[in-house]
mmCIF file of C-alpha atoms and ligand atoms in Angstrom:
data_model
loop_
_atom_site.group_PDB
_atom_site.id
_atom_site.type_symbol
_atom_site.label_atom_id
_atom_site.label_comp_id
_atom_site.label_asym_id
_atom_site.label_seq_id
_atom_site.Cartn_x
_atom_site.Cartn_y
_atom_site.Cartn_z
ATOM 1 C CA MET A 1 6.198 4.773 -1.579
ATOM 2 C CA ASP A 2 7.417 1.602 0.181
ATOM 3 C CA TRP A 3 10.953 3.031 0.287
ATOM 4 C CA VAL A 4 10.127 5.991 2.544
ATOM 5 C CA ASP A 5 10.292 4.476 6.035
ATOM 6 C CA GLY A 6 13.470 2.339 5.108
ATOM 7 C CA PHE A 7 15.255 5.261 3.374
ATOM 8 C CA TYR A 8 14.773 7.830 6.072
ATOM 9 C CA SER A 9 15.309 5.413 8.929
ATOM 10 C CA ARG A 10 18.585 4.153 7.428
ATOM 11 C CA THR A 11 19.883 7.577 6.556
ATOM 12 C CA GLY A 12 18.823 8.780 9.986
ATOM 13 C CA ARG A 13 21.067 6.143 11.459
ATOM 14 C CA TRP A 14 23.923 7.332 9.230
ATOM 15 C CA TRP A 15 23.824 11.025 9.998
ATOM 16 C CA GLY A 16 21.146 11.681 12.659
ATOM 17 C CA ALA A 17 23.860 12.512 15.228
ATOM 18 C CA ALA A 18 25.184 15.238 12.987
ATOM 19 C CA GLU A 19 21.920 16.604 11.567
ATOM 20 C CA GLY A 20 19.574 16.172 14.498
ATOM 21 C CA ARG A 21 20.878 19.509 15.893
ATOM 22 C CA ILE A 22 19.071 22.874 15.801
ATOM 23 C CA THR A 23 20.653 25.207 13.248
ATOM 24 C CA GLU A 24 19.897 28.587 11.672
ATOM 25 C CA ARG A 25 17.758 26.781 9.107
ATOM 26 C CA ASP A 26 15.187 25.960 11.769
ATOM 27 C CA HIS A 27 15.041 29.558 13.052
ATOM 28 C CA HIS A 28 14.688 30.772 9.435
ATOM 29 C CA ARG A 29 11.758 28.476 8.902
ATOM 30 C CA VAL A 30 10.014 29.820 12.029
ATOM 31 C CA ASP A 31 10.617 33.337 10.749
ATOM 32 C CA LEU A 32 8.931 32.333 7.515
ATOM 33 C CA LEU A 33 6.017 30.843 9.394
ATOM 34 C CA HIS A 34 5.615 34.109 11.324
ATOM 35 C CA GLU A 35 5.901 36.081 7.992
ATOM 36 C CA HIS A 36 3.068 34.059 6.385
ATOM 37 C CA ALA A 37 0.863 33.129 9.402
ATOM 38 C CA GLY A 38 1.502 35.744 12.033
ATOM 39 C CA THR A 39 3.176 35.250 15.416
ATOM 40 C CA GLY A 40 0.205 33.570 17.129
ATOM 41 C CA PRO A 41 0.403 31.638 19.400
ATOM 42 C CA LEU A 42 -0.659 29.095 16.707
ATOM 43 C CA ARG A 43 -1.636 25.480 16.447
ATOM 44 C CA VAL A 44 0.854 24.018 14.005
ATOM 45 C CA LEU A 45 0.868 20.638 12.266
ATOM 46 C CA GLU A 46 4.367 19.734 10.942
ATOM 47 C CA LEU A 47 4.383 16.782 8.399
ATOM 48 C CA GLY A 48 7.608 14.828 7.978
ATOM 49 C CA PRO A 49 9.521 16.735 10.706
ATOM 50 C CA GLY A 50 12.481 14.313 10.534
ATOM 51 C CA TYR A 51 14.554 14.724 13.721
ATOM 52 C CA GLY A 52 12.178 17.438 14.963
ATOM 53 C CA THR A 53 14.561 20.368 15.055
ATOM 54 C CA THR A 54 12.217 22.860 13.302
ATOM 55 C CA ALA A 55 9.239 21.459 15.289
ATOM 56 C CA VAL A 56 10.936 22.234 18.644
ATOM 57 C CA VAL A 57 12.049 25.649 17.586
ATOM 58 C CA THR A 58 8.463 26.375 16.496
ATOM 59 C CA ALA A 59 7.277 25.239 19.957
ATOM 60 C CA GLN A 60 9.901 27.354 21.627
ATOM 61 C CA ALA A 61 8.470 30.375 19.816
ATOM 62 C CA GLY A 62 5.213 29.683 21.788
ATOM 63 C CA HIS A 63 3.262 27.444 19.456
ATOM 64 C CA ASP A 64 1.548 24.116 20.031
ATOM 65 C CA VAL A 65 3.094 21.728 17.523
ATOM 66 C CA THR A 66 1.936 18.253 16.466
ATOM 67 C CA ALA A 67 4.586 16.533 14.273
ATOM 68 C CA VAL A 68 3.883 13.383 12.282
ATOM 69 C CA GLU A 69 6.970 11.375 11.204
ATOM 70 C CA ILE A 70 6.867 7.853 9.733
ATOM 71 C CA SER A 71 10.494 6.895 10.168
ATOM 72 C CA ASP A 72 12.761 6.158 13.122
ATOM 73 C CA ARG A 73 13.764 9.761 12.971
ATOM 74 C CA ALA A 74 10.579 10.322 15.155
ATOM 75 C CA ASP A 75 12.487 8.729 18.073
ATOM 76 C CA ARG A 76 15.105 11.544 17.891
ATOM 77 C CA ALA A 77 12.263 14.050 17.503
ATOM 78 C CA ARG A 78 10.703 12.726 20.693
ATOM 79 C CA GLY A 79 13.872 13.586 22.514
ATOM 80 C CA PHE A 80 13.001 17.342 22.022
ATOM 81 C CA VAL A 81 9.543 17.164 23.636
ATOM 82 C CA THR A 82 10.847 18.237 27.071
ATOM 83 C CA GLU A 83 12.535 21.315 25.468
ATOM 84 C CA ALA A 84 9.376 22.677 23.809
ATOM 85 C CA ALA A 85 8.296 25.285 26.389
ATOM 86 C CA PRO A 86 6.722 27.894 26.291
ATOM 87 C CA GLY A 87 4.843 25.929 23.543
ATOM 88 C CA THR A 88 4.227 22.190 23.363
ATOM 89 C CA LEU A 89 5.482 19.484 21.033
ATOM 90 C CA THR A 90 3.676 16.192 20.359
ATOM 91 C CA VAL A 91 5.414 13.635 18.097
ATOM 92 C CA ILE A 92 3.355 10.996 16.477
ATOM 93 C CA LYS A 93 5.178 8.103 14.734
ATOM 94 C CA ASP A 94 2.781 7.442 11.908
ATOM 95 C CA ASP A 95 2.128 7.812 8.115
ATOM 96 C CA PHE A 96 0.537 11.175 7.321
ATOM 97 C CA PHE A 97 -1.538 9.414 4.658
ATOM 98 C CA ARG A 98 -3.290 7.404 7.325
ATOM 99 C CA VAL A 99 -3.019 9.180 10.635
ATOM 100 C CA ARG A 100 -6.129 10.574 12.333
ATOM 101 C CA LEU A 101 -5.779 13.894 14.189
ATOM 102 C CA ASP A 102 -8.054 15.793 16.428
ATOM 103 C CA GLY A 103 -9.169 19.344 15.661
ATOM 104 C CA ARG A 104 -7.980 21.846 13.160
ATOM 105 C CA PHE A 105 -4.665 23.729 12.777
ATOM 106 C CA ASP A 106 -3.849 27.339 11.952
ATOM 107 C CA VAL A 107 -0.780 26.247 9.978
ATOM 108 C CA VAL A 108 0.300 22.994 8.270
ATOM 109 C CA THR A 109 3.956 22.806 7.316
ATOM 110 C CA TYR A 110 5.996 20.285 5.374
ATOM 111 C CA PHE A 111 9.572 21.344 4.929
ATOM 112 C CA ASN A 112 11.873 19.572 2.449
ATOM 113 C CA GLY A 113 9.901 16.429 1.698
ATOM 114 C CA PHE A 114 6.881 17.068 -0.543
ATOM 115 C CA GLY A 115 6.935 15.152 -3.839
ATOM 116 C CA VAL A 116 7.096 11.494 -2.706
ATOM 117 C CA GLY A 117 4.858 9.089 -4.678
ATOM 118 C CA SER A 118 2.561 9.814 -7.618
ATOM 119 C CA ASP A 119 0.749 13.076 -8.541
ATOM 120 C CA ALA A 120 -2.411 11.353 -7.175
ATOM 121 C CA ASP A 121 -0.614 10.813 -3.838
ATOM 122 C CA GLN A 122 0.350 14.425 -3.624
ATOM 123 C CA ARG A 123 -3.245 15.473 -4.410
ATOM 124 C CA ARG A 124 -4.464 13.103 -1.721
ATOM 125 C CA LEU A 125 -2.236 14.710 0.832
ATOM 126 C CA LEU A 126 -3.107 18.273 -0.303
ATOM 127 C CA THR A 127 -6.769 17.445 -0.017
ATOM 128 C CA ARG A 128 -6.340 16.103 3.489
ATOM 129 C CA ILE A 129 -4.639 19.319 4.426
ATOM 130 C CA ALA A 130 -7.346 21.446 3.035
ATOM 131 C CA THR A 131 -10.421 19.497 4.189
ATOM 132 C CA GLU A 132 -9.338 17.697 7.428
ATOM 133 C CA TRP A 133 -6.556 19.706 9.010
ATOM 134 C CA LEU A 134 -6.437 23.396 8.147
ATOM 135 C CA ARG A 135 -8.882 25.735 9.794
ATOM 136 C CA PRO A 136 -10.746 28.211 7.533
ATOM 137 C CA GLY A 137 -8.310 31.019 6.809
ATOM 138 C CA GLY A 138 -5.273 28.921 7.756
ATOM 139 C CA VAL A 139 -2.183 28.550 5.660
ATOM 140 C CA ALA A 140 -0.101 25.587 4.489
ATOM 141 C CA LEU A 141 3.633 26.132 3.968
ATOM 142 C CA ILE A 142 5.193 23.465 1.749
ATOM 143 C CA ASP A 143 8.709 23.218 0.422
ATOM 144 C CA VAL A 144 8.565 22.095 -3.224
ATOM 145 C CA TYR A 145 11.528 20.651 -5.171
ATOM 146 C CA ASN A 146 12.573 22.794 -8.050
ATOM 147 C CA PRO A 147 13.125 20.840 -11.269
ATOM 148 C CA PHE A 148 15.468 23.462 -12.888
ATOM 149 C CA VAL A 149 18.154 23.005 -10.265
ATOM 150 C CA TRP A 150 17.699 19.229 -9.739
ATOM 151 C CA ALA A 151 18.006 18.765 -13.596
ATOM 152 C CA GLY A 152 21.375 20.590 -13.456
ATOM 153 C CA TRP A 153 22.566 17.954 -10.890
ATOM 154 C CA HIS A 154 21.894 15.085 -13.329
ATOM 155 C CA ASP A 155 24.791 12.529 -13.242
ATOM 156 C CA ASN A 156 26.399 14.088 -10.112
ATOM 157 C CA GLU A 157 28.392 11.669 -7.906
ATOM 158 C CA GLU A 158 29.675 12.531 -4.506
ATOM 159 C CA HIS A 159 32.022 10.654 -2.222
ATOM 160 C CA ARG A 160 31.585 11.689 1.375
ATOM 161 C CA MET A 161 34.283 10.747 3.838
ATOM 162 C CA PRO A 162 33.447 10.081 7.538
ATOM 163 C CA ASP A 163 33.872 12.967 9.942
ATOM 164 C CA PRO A 164 33.256 11.519 13.356
ATOM 165 C CA ALA A 165 33.876 14.848 15.126
ATOM 166 C CA ARG A 166 30.752 16.291 13.356
ATOM 167 C CA GLY A 167 28.753 13.108 13.814
ATOM 168 C CA TYR A 168 29.282 11.573 10.389
ATOM 169 C CA GLU A 169 30.519 7.987 11.033
ATOM 170 C CA HIS A 170 30.048 6.431 7.564
ATOM 171 C CA GLU A 171 31.891 6.672 4.230
ATOM 172 C CA LEU A 172 29.138 7.158 1.696
ATOM 173 C CA HIS A 173 28.528 7.539 -2.047
ATOM 174 C CA GLU A 174 25.660 9.528 -3.533
ATOM 175 C CA ARG A 175 24.549 9.435 -7.183
ATOM 176 C CA THR A 176 21.895 11.871 -8.481
ATOM 177 C CA THR A 177 20.069 11.517 -11.758
ATOM 178 C CA PHE A 178 17.115 13.397 -13.216
ATOM 179 C CA ASP A 179 14.236 11.990 -15.207
ATOM 180 C CA PRO A 180 12.969 14.734 -17.544
ATOM 181 C CA VAL A 181 9.866 12.657 -18.498
ATOM 182 C CA THR A 182 8.480 12.151 -14.977
ATOM 183 C CA CYS A 183 10.230 15.363 -13.722
ATOM 184 C CA ALA A 184 11.781 13.452 -10.799
ATOM 185 C CA ALA A 185 15.111 13.458 -9.132
ATOM 186 C CA ILE A 186 16.452 10.021 -8.390
ATOM 187 C CA ASP A 187 18.882 10.073 -5.455
ATOM 188 C CA THR A 188 20.860 6.955 -4.564
ATOM 189 C CA TRP A 189 23.074 6.367 -1.571
ATOM 190 C CA TRP A 190 25.272 3.551 -0.397
ATOM 191 C CA ASP A 191 27.767 2.850 2.371
ATOM 192 C CA VAL A 192 31.215 1.867 0.787
ATOM 193 C CA THR A 193 31.312 -1.185 3.163
ATOM 194 C CA ARG A 194 27.960 -2.426 1.834
ATOM 195 C CA PRO A 195 27.828 -1.506 -1.903
ATOM 196 C CA ASP A 196 25.049 -4.029 -2.565
ATOM 197 C CA GLU A 197 22.630 -2.258 -0.195
ATOM 198 C CA LYS A 198 21.911 0.884 -2.195
ATOM 199 C CA ILE A 199 18.947 2.935 -1.184
ATOM 200 C CA THR A 200 17.095 5.399 -3.410
ATOM 201 C CA GLN A 201 14.718 8.254 -2.927
ATOM 202 C CA VAL A 202 12.554 9.506 -5.860
ATOM 203 C CA LEU A 203 11.446 13.132 -5.547
ATOM 204 C CA ARG A 204 8.844 14.613 -7.885
ATOM 205 C CA CYS A 205 9.703 18.265 -8.770
ATOM 206 C CA TYR A 206 7.094 20.862 -9.651
ATOM 207 C CA THR A 207 7.495 24.384 -11.103
ATOM 208 C CA PRO A 208 5.056 26.880 -9.507
ATOM 209 C CA ALA A 209 2.915 26.628 -12.702
ATOM 210 C CA ASP A 210 2.833 22.788 -12.390
ATOM 211 C CA LEU A 211 2.105 23.102 -8.697
ATOM 212 C CA ALA A 212 -0.886 25.329 -9.437
ATOM 213 C CA LEU A 213 -2.211 22.703 -11.776
ATOM 214 C CA LEU A 214 -1.698 19.926 -9.219
ATOM 215 C CA LEU A 215 -3.670 21.956 -6.658
ATOM 216 C CA GLY A 216 -6.821 22.101 -8.839
ATOM 217 C CA GLY A 217 -9.720 20.545 -7.049
ATOM 218 C CA THR A 218 -7.802 19.982 -3.772
ATOM 219 C CA GLY A 219 -9.162 23.036 -2.079
ATOM 220 C CA LEU A 220 -5.839 24.739 -1.865
ATOM 221 C CA HIS A 221 -4.548 27.651 -3.957
ATOM 222 C CA LEU A 222 -0.960 28.895 -4.567
ATOM 223 C CA LYS A 223 -0.949 32.452 -3.202
ATOM 224 C CA ALA A 224 2.815 33.140 -3.146
ATOM 225 C CA PHE A 225 6.097 31.449 -2.942
ATOM 226 C CA THR A 226 9.417 32.172 -1.059
ATOM 227 C CA VAL A 227 12.599 31.403 -2.875
ATOM 228 C CA GLY A 228 15.885 32.475 -1.327
ATOM 229 C CA ASP A 229 15.015 35.653 0.586
ATOM 230 C CA ARG A 230 12.256 36.809 -1.791
ATOM 231 C CA THR A 231 8.518 36.199 -1.526
ATOM 232 C CA LEU A 232 6.922 36.446 -4.957
ATOM 233 C CA THR A 233 3.472 36.023 -6.484
ATOM 234 C CA PRO A 234 3.100 33.172 -9.023
ATOM 235 C CA GLY A 235 2.812 35.418 -12.144
ATOM 236 C CA PRO A 236 5.244 35.484 -15.086
ATOM 237 C CA GLN A 237 8.907 36.276 -14.115
ATOM 238 C CA PRO A 238 11.215 35.604 -17.084
ATOM 239 C CA GLY A 239 14.814 34.956 -16.048
ATOM 240 C CA LEU A 240 14.046 34.476 -12.391
ATOM 241 C CA ALA A 241 17.586 33.393 -11.324
ATOM 242 C CA GLU A 242 16.506 32.118 -7.932
ATOM 243 C CA LEU A 243 14.412 29.387 -9.669
ATOM 244 C CA LEU A 244 16.447 28.915 -12.865
ATOM 245 C CA ALA A 245 19.748 28.264 -11.094
ATOM 246 C CA GLU A 246 20.052 29.006 -7.400
ATOM 247 C CA HIS A 247 17.630 27.107 -5.112
ATOM 248 C CA HIS A 248 16.739 23.478 -5.216
ATOM 249 C CA GLU A 249 13.436 24.120 -3.478
ATOM 250 C CA TYR A 250 10.961 26.974 -2.876
ATOM 251 C CA LEU A 251 8.418 27.447 -0.094
ATOM 252 C CA ALA A 252 4.810 27.415 -1.480
ATOM 253 C CA VAL A 253 2.274 29.415 0.456
ATOM 254 C CA LEU A 254 -1.113 27.763 0.031
ATOM 255 C CA ARG A 255 -4.510 28.950 1.314
ATOM 256 C CA THR A 256 -8.012 27.599 1.063
ATOM 257 C CA GLY A 257 -9.667 30.893 0.006
HETATM 258 C C1 LIG B 301 13.803 14.911 3.331
HETATM 259 S S1 LIG B 301 13.187 14.571 5.004
HETATM 260 C C2 LIG B 301 13.109 16.185 5.681
HETATM 261 C C3 LIG B 301 12.942 16.163 7.228
HETATM 262 C C4 LIG B 301 12.719 17.500 7.827
HETATM 263 N N1 LIG B 301 11.438 18.129 7.337
HETATM 264 C C5 LIG B 301 13.814 18.457 7.485
HETATM 265 O O1 LIG B 301 13.682 19.320 6.698
HETATM 266 O O2 LIG B 301 14.920 18.238 7.992
HETATM 267 C C6 LIG B 301 11.446 14.129 4.707
HETATM 268 C C7 LIG B 301 10.827 13.539 5.889
HETATM 269 O O3 LIG B 301 9.422 13.244 5.643
HETATM 270 C C8 LIG B 301 9.144 11.975 6.229
HETATM 271 N N2 LIG B 301 7.967 11.418 5.595
HETATM 272 C C9 LIG B 301 7.929 11.102 4.204
HETATM 273 N N3 LIG B 301 6.743 10.514 3.934
HETATM 274 C C10 LIG B 301 6.049 10.464 5.073
HETATM 275 C C11 LIG B 301 4.756 9.989 5.539
HETATM 276 N N4 LIG B 301 3.923 9.415 4.550
HETATM 277 N N5 LIG B 301 4.320 10.101 6.773
HETATM 278 C C12 LIG B 301 5.137 10.684 7.710
HETATM 279 N N6 LIG B 301 6.401 11.135 7.469
HETATM 280 C C13 LIG B 301 6.834 11.034 6.156
HETATM 281 C C14 LIG B 301 10.367 11.161 6.014
HETATM 282 O O4 LIG B 301 10.484 10.070 6.897
HETATM 283 C C15 LIG B 301 11.522 12.176 6.406
HETATM 284 O O5 LIG B 301 11.837 12.291 7.746
#
Protein backbone atom coordinates (compact mmCIF):
# COMPACT_ATOMS: atom_id res chain seq x y z
CA MET A 1 0.00 0.00 0.00
CA ASP A 2 3.07 2.25 -0.20
CA TRP A 3 1.70 3.85 -3.37
CA VAL A 4 -1.43 5.31 -1.71
CA ASP A 5 -0.17 8.62 -0.32
CA GLY A 6 1.96 9.36 -3.42
CA PHE A 7 -0.75 8.42 -5.93
CA TYR A 8 -3.55 10.44 -4.35
CA SER A 9 -1.33 13.40 -3.45
CA ARG A 10 0.03 13.62 -7.03
CA THR A 11 -3.35 13.18 -8.72
CA GLY A 12 -4.75 15.68 -6.23
CA ARG A 13 -2.23 18.23 -7.53
CA TRP A 14 -3.25 17.38 -11.14
CA TRP A 15 -6.99 17.79 -10.81
CA GLY A 16 -7.83 18.95 -7.26
CA ALA A 17 -8.81 22.40 -8.55
CA ALA A 18 -11.40 20.77 -10.82
CA GLU A 19 -12.65 17.99 -8.60
CA GLY A 20 -12.46 19.60 -5.17
CA ARG A 21 -15.86 21.18 -5.81
CA ILE A 22 -19.21 20.13 -4.40
CA THR A 23 -21.39 18.38 -6.98
CA GLU A 24 -24.64 16.43 -7.19
CA ARG A 25 -22.67 13.27 -6.36
CA ASP A 26 -22.01 14.59 -2.83
CA HIS A 27 -25.70 15.40 -2.26
CA HIS A 28 -26.67 11.97 -3.61
CA ARG A 29 -24.32 10.30 -1.12
CA VAL A 30 -25.89 12.23 1.77
CA ASP A 31 -29.34 11.17 0.53
CA LEU A 32 -28.11 7.54 0.65
CA LEU A 33 -26.75 8.08 4.15
CA HIS A 34 -30.16 9.34 5.26
CA GLU A 35 -31.89 6.41 3.51
CA HIS A 36 -29.78 3.84 5.35
CA ALA A 37 -29.06 5.57 8.69
CA GLY A 38 -31.88 8.09 9.19
CA THR A 39 -31.60 11.86 9.24
CA GLY A 40 -30.06 12.17 12.71
CA PRO A 41 -28.27 14.34 13.63
CA LEU A 42 -25.57 11.67 13.47
CA ARG A 43 -21.93 11.27 14.37
CA VAL A 44 -20.28 10.25 11.09
CA LEU A 45 -16.77 8.94 10.39
CA GLU A 46 -15.77 9.34 6.73
CA LEU A 47 -12.73 7.32 5.67
CA GLY A 48 -10.69 8.47 2.66
CA PRO A 49 -12.73 11.66 2.04
CA GLY A 50 -10.32 13.00 -0.58
CA TYR A 51 -11.01 16.72 -1.05
CA GLY A 52 -13.77 16.63 1.58
CA THR A 53 -16.70 17.57 -0.63
CA THR A 54 -19.02 14.82 0.62
CA ALA A 55 -17.82 15.35 4.21
CA VAL A 56 -18.78 19.03 4.16
CA VAL A 57 -22.18 18.39 2.56
CA THR A 58 -22.80 15.77 5.27
CA ALA A 59 -21.93 18.34 7.93
CA GLN A 60 -24.15 20.93 6.26
CA ALA A 61 -27.02 18.45 6.64
CA GLY A 62 -26.53 18.79 10.42
CA HIS A 63 -24.14 15.94 11.23
CA ASP A 64 -20.84 15.93 13.13
CA VAL A 65 -18.27 14.55 10.70
CA THR A 66 -14.75 13.29 11.35
CA ALA A 67 -12.81 12.70 8.12
CA VAL A 68 -9.53 10.73 7.98
CA GLU A 69 -7.48 11.30 4.82
CA ILE A 70 -3.85 10.19 4.35
CA SER A 71 -2.90 12.24 1.29
CA ASP A 72 -2.37 15.95 0.65
CA ARG A 73 -5.99 16.06 -0.47
CA ALA A 74 -6.64 16.52 3.29
CA ASP A 75 -5.29 20.07 2.96
CA ARG A 76 -8.09 20.90 0.51
CA ALA A 77 -10.63 19.15 2.78
CA ARG A 78 -9.50 21.37 5.67
CA GLY A 79 -10.51 24.37 3.57
CA PHE A 80 -14.15 23.27 4.00
CA VAL A 81 -14.09 23.20 7.83
CA THR A 82 -15.45 26.75 8.13
CA GLU A 83 -18.37 25.90 5.80
CA ALA A 84 -19.66 22.96 7.85
CA ALA A 85 -22.50 24.59 9.84
CA PRO A 86 -24.97 23.64 11.19
CA GLY A 87 -22.89 20.46 11.73
CA THR A 88 -19.15 20.22 12.28
CA LEU A 89 -16.25 18.90 10.21
CA THR A 90 -12.95 17.71 11.67
CA VAL A 91 -10.27 16.64 9.17
CA ILE A 92 -7.49 14.37 10.41
CA LYS A 93 -4.53 13.85 8.06
CA ASP A 94 -3.58 10.29 8.93
CA ASP A 95 -3.67 6.64 7.88
CA PHE A 96 -6.97 4.99 8.82
CA PHE A 97 -5.11 1.76 9.53
CA ARG A 98 -3.25 3.53 12.37
CA VAL A 99 -5.32 6.50 13.52
CA ARG A 100 -6.75 6.50 17.07
CA LEU A 101 -10.18 8.11 17.37
CA ASP A 102 -12.30 9.00 20.39
CA GLY A 103 -15.79 7.62 20.87
CA ARG A 104 -18.15 5.71 18.63
CA PHE A 105 -19.94 6.71 15.43
CA ASP A 106 -23.50 6.17 14.22
CA VAL A 107 -22.23 5.81 10.66
CA VAL A 108 -18.88 4.97 9.04
CA THR A 109 -18.59 5.78 5.33
CA TYR A 110 -15.92 5.05 2.74
CA PHE A 111 -16.90 6.33 -0.69
CA ASN A 112 -15.00 5.23 -3.81
CA GLY A 113 -11.84 3.83 -2.23
CA PHE A 114 -12.30 0.42 -0.59
CA GLY A 115 -10.11 -2.34 -2.05
CA VAL A 116 -6.57 -1.07 -1.51
CA GLY A 117 -4.07 -3.67 -0.32
CA SER A 118 -4.58 -7.37 0.38
CA ASP A 119 -7.73 -9.18 1.51
CA ALA A 120 -6.12 -9.31 4.97
CA ASP A 121 -5.82 -5.49 4.89
CA GLN A 122 -9.50 -5.09 4.00
CA ARG A 123 -10.45 -7.44 6.83
CA ARG A 124 -8.28 -5.46 9.25
CA LEU A 125 -10.09 -2.27 8.25
CA LEU A 126 -13.54 -3.89 8.43
CA THR A 127 -12.73 -5.27 11.89
CA ARG A 128 -11.67 -1.81 13.09
CA ILE A 129 -14.97 -0.41 11.80
CA ALA A 130 -16.98 -3.09 13.62
CA THR A 131 -15.10 -3.24 16.91
CA GLU A 132 -13.59 0.23 17.44
CA TRP A 133 -15.67 2.81 15.59
CA LEU A 134 -19.27 1.78 14.97
CA ARG A 135 -21.75 2.04 17.85
CA PRO A 136 -24.04 -0.97 18.39
CA GLY A 137 -26.82 -0.70 15.81
CA GLY A 138 -24.78 1.62 13.61
CA VAL A 139 -24.24 1.23 9.87
CA ALA A 140 -21.20 1.23 7.59
CA LEU A 141 -21.69 2.43 4.00
CA ILE A 142 -18.84 1.36 1.76
CA ASP A 143 -18.48 1.69 -2.00
CA VAL A 144 -17.08 -1.54 -3.45
CA TYR A 145 -15.50 -1.84 -6.93
CA ASN A 146 -17.54 -4.10 -9.21
CA PRO A 147 -15.31 -6.61 -11.10
CA PHE A 148 -17.73 -7.13 -14.01
CA VAL A 149 -17.47 -3.55 -15.21
CA TRP A 150 -13.76 -3.11 -14.44
CA ALA A 151 -13.00 -6.32 -16.40
CA GLY A 152 -14.82 -4.78 -19.38
CA TRP A 153 -12.40 -1.83 -19.24
CA HIS A 154 -9.37 -4.10 -19.65
CA ASP A 155 -6.83 -2.60 -22.09
CA ASN A 156 -8.55 0.81 -22.21
CA GLU A 157 -6.34 3.80 -22.92
CA GLU A 158 -7.41 7.39 -22.57
CA HIS A 159 -5.67 10.58 -23.58
CA ARG A 160 -6.96 13.56 -21.62
CA MET A 161 -6.20 17.04 -22.91
CA PRO A 162 -5.82 19.97 -20.52
CA ASP A 163 -8.93 22.06 -19.88
CA PRO A 164 -7.71 24.98 -17.72
CA ALA A 165 -11.11 26.65 -17.67
CA ARG A 166 -12.41 23.63 -15.73
CA GLY A 167 -9.28 23.32 -13.56
CA TYR A 168 -7.53 20.54 -15.53
CA GLU A 169 -4.02 21.87 -16.21
CA HIS A 170 -2.23 18.69 -17.30
CA GLU A 171 -2.19 16.56 -20.45
CA LEU A 172 -2.51 13.00 -19.14
CA HIS A 173 -2.62 9.39 -20.27
CA GLU A 174 -4.52 6.65 -18.43
CA ARG A 175 -4.17 2.93 -19.08
CA THR A 176 -6.48 0.43 -17.37
CA THR A 177 -5.92 -3.33 -17.20
CA PHE A 178 -7.69 -6.03 -15.24
CA ASP A 179 -6.12 -9.05 -13.55
CA PRO A 180 -8.71 -11.87 -13.48
CA VAL A 181 -6.55 -13.96 -11.14
CA THR A 182 -6.35 -11.45 -8.30
CA CYS A 183 -9.61 -9.75 -9.37
CA ALA A 184 -7.94 -6.35 -9.38
CA ALA A 185 -8.06 -3.30 -11.62
CA ILE A 186 -4.67 -1.78 -12.40
CA ASP A 187 -4.98 1.88 -13.30
CA THR A 188 -1.85 3.70 -14.49
CA TRP A 189 -1.51 7.45 -15.16
CA TRP A 190 1.23 9.65 -16.51
CA ASP A 191 1.76 13.27 -17.50
CA VAL A 192 2.87 13.50 -21.16
CA THR A 193 5.70 15.83 -20.13
CA ARG A 194 7.02 13.15 -17.68
CA PRO A 195 6.42 9.76 -19.29
CA ASP A 196 8.99 8.08 -17.01
CA GLU A 197 7.03 9.02 -13.88
CA LYS A 198 4.05 6.69 -14.18
CA ILE A 199 1.86 6.15 -11.12
CA THR A 200 -0.44 3.19 -10.59
CA GLN A 201 -3.34 2.34 -8.31
CA VAL A 202 -4.35 -1.29 -7.78
CA LEU A 203 -7.99 -1.76 -6.80
CA ARG A 204 -9.30 -5.09 -5.55
CA CYS A 205 -12.86 -5.69 -6.78
CA TYR A 206 -15.46 -7.84 -5.01
CA THR A 207 -18.82 -9.18 -6.12
CA PRO A 208 -21.45 -9.00 -3.35
CA ALA A 209 -20.96 -12.75 -2.76
CA ASP A 210 -17.19 -12.32 -2.40
CA LEU A 211 -17.70 -9.35 -0.12
CA ALA A 212 -19.95 -11.46 2.11
CA LEU A 213 -17.13 -14.03 2.35
CA LEU A 214 -14.57 -11.32 3.11
CA LEU A 215 -16.76 -10.05 5.95
CA GLY A 216 -16.73 -13.42 7.74
CA GLY A 217 -15.33 -12.99 11.25
CA THR A 218 -15.01 -9.19 11.00
CA GLY A 219 -18.24 -8.53 12.90
CA LEU A 220 -19.93 -6.89 9.91
CA HIS A 221 -22.66 -8.39 7.72
CA LEU A 222 -23.84 -7.42 4.23
CA LYS A 223 -27.50 -6.44 4.65
CA ALA A 224 -28.18 -4.72 1.34
CA PHE A 225 -26.46 -2.90 -1.49
CA THR A 226 -27.37 0.08 -3.59
CA VAL A 227 -26.42 0.02 -7.25
CA GLY A 228 -27.59 2.80 -9.53
CA ASP A 229 -30.85 3.91 -7.97
CA ARG A 230 -31.88 0.50 -6.63
CA THR A 231 -31.31 -0.92 -3.14
CA LEU A 232 -31.28 -4.72 -3.25
CA THR A 233 -30.76 -7.61 -0.86
CA PRO A 234 -27.75 -9.83 -1.53
CA GLY A 235 -29.73 -12.91 -2.74
CA PRO A 236 -29.60 -14.42 -6.26
CA GLN A 237 -30.50 -11.99 -9.09
CA PRO A 238 -29.61 -13.57 -12.45
CA GLY A 239 -29.00 -11.03 -15.21
CA LEU A 240 -28.84 -8.01 -12.92
CA ALA A 241 -27.76 -5.44 -15.53
CA GLU A 242 -26.69 -2.81 -12.99
CA LEU A 243 -23.87 -5.12 -11.83
CA LEU A 244 -23.19 -7.02 -15.07
CA ALA A 245 -22.67 -3.94 -17.18
CA GLU A 246 -23.72 -0.57 -15.84
CA HIS A 247 -21.96 0.55 -12.64
CA HIS A 248 -18.29 0.28 -11.69
CA GLU A 249 -19.10 0.28 -7.98
CA TYR A 250 -21.96 -0.41 -5.61
CA LEU A 251 -22.65 0.83 -2.09
CA ALA A 252 -22.54 -1.99 0.49
CA VAL A 253 -24.76 -1.53 3.56
CA LEU A 254 -23.03 -3.28 6.47
CA ARG A 255 -24.30 -3.77 10.02
CA THR A 256 -22.94 -5.48 13.11
CA GLY A 257 -26.13 -7.33 14.00
C1 LIG B 1 -10.43 7.17 -4.96
S1 LIG B 1 -10.16 8.36 -3.71
C2 LIG B 1 -11.83 8.82 -3.31
C3 LIG B 1 -11.92 10.09 -2.50
C4 LIG B 1 -13.33 10.45 -2.05
N1 LIG B 1 -13.87 9.47 -1.13
C5 LIG B 1 -14.24 10.63 -3.24
O1 LIG B 1 -15.11 9.78 -3.48
O2 LIG B 1 -14.05 11.61 -3.98
C6 LIG B 1 -9.71 7.36 -2.27
C7 LIG B 1 -9.22 8.21 -1.12
O3 LIG B 1 -8.93 7.36 0.00
C8 LIG B 1 -7.72 7.83 0.60
N2 LIG B 1 -7.09 6.72 1.33
C9 LIG B 1 -6.69 5.52 0.83
N3 LIG B 1 -6.10 4.78 1.79
C10 LIG B 1 -6.13 5.52 2.93
C11 LIG B 1 -5.67 5.30 4.26
N4 LIG B 1 -5.03 4.16 4.60
N5 LIG B 1 -5.90 6.25 5.19
C12 LIG B 1 -6.54 7.41 4.86
N6 LIG B 1 -6.97 7.69 3.60
C13 LIG B 1 -6.77 6.76 2.65
C14 LIG B 1 -6.88 8.28 -0.60
O4 LIG B 1 -5.81 9.13 -0.23
C15 LIG B 1 -7.94 8.95 -1.47
O5 LIG B 1 -8.09 10.32 -1.17
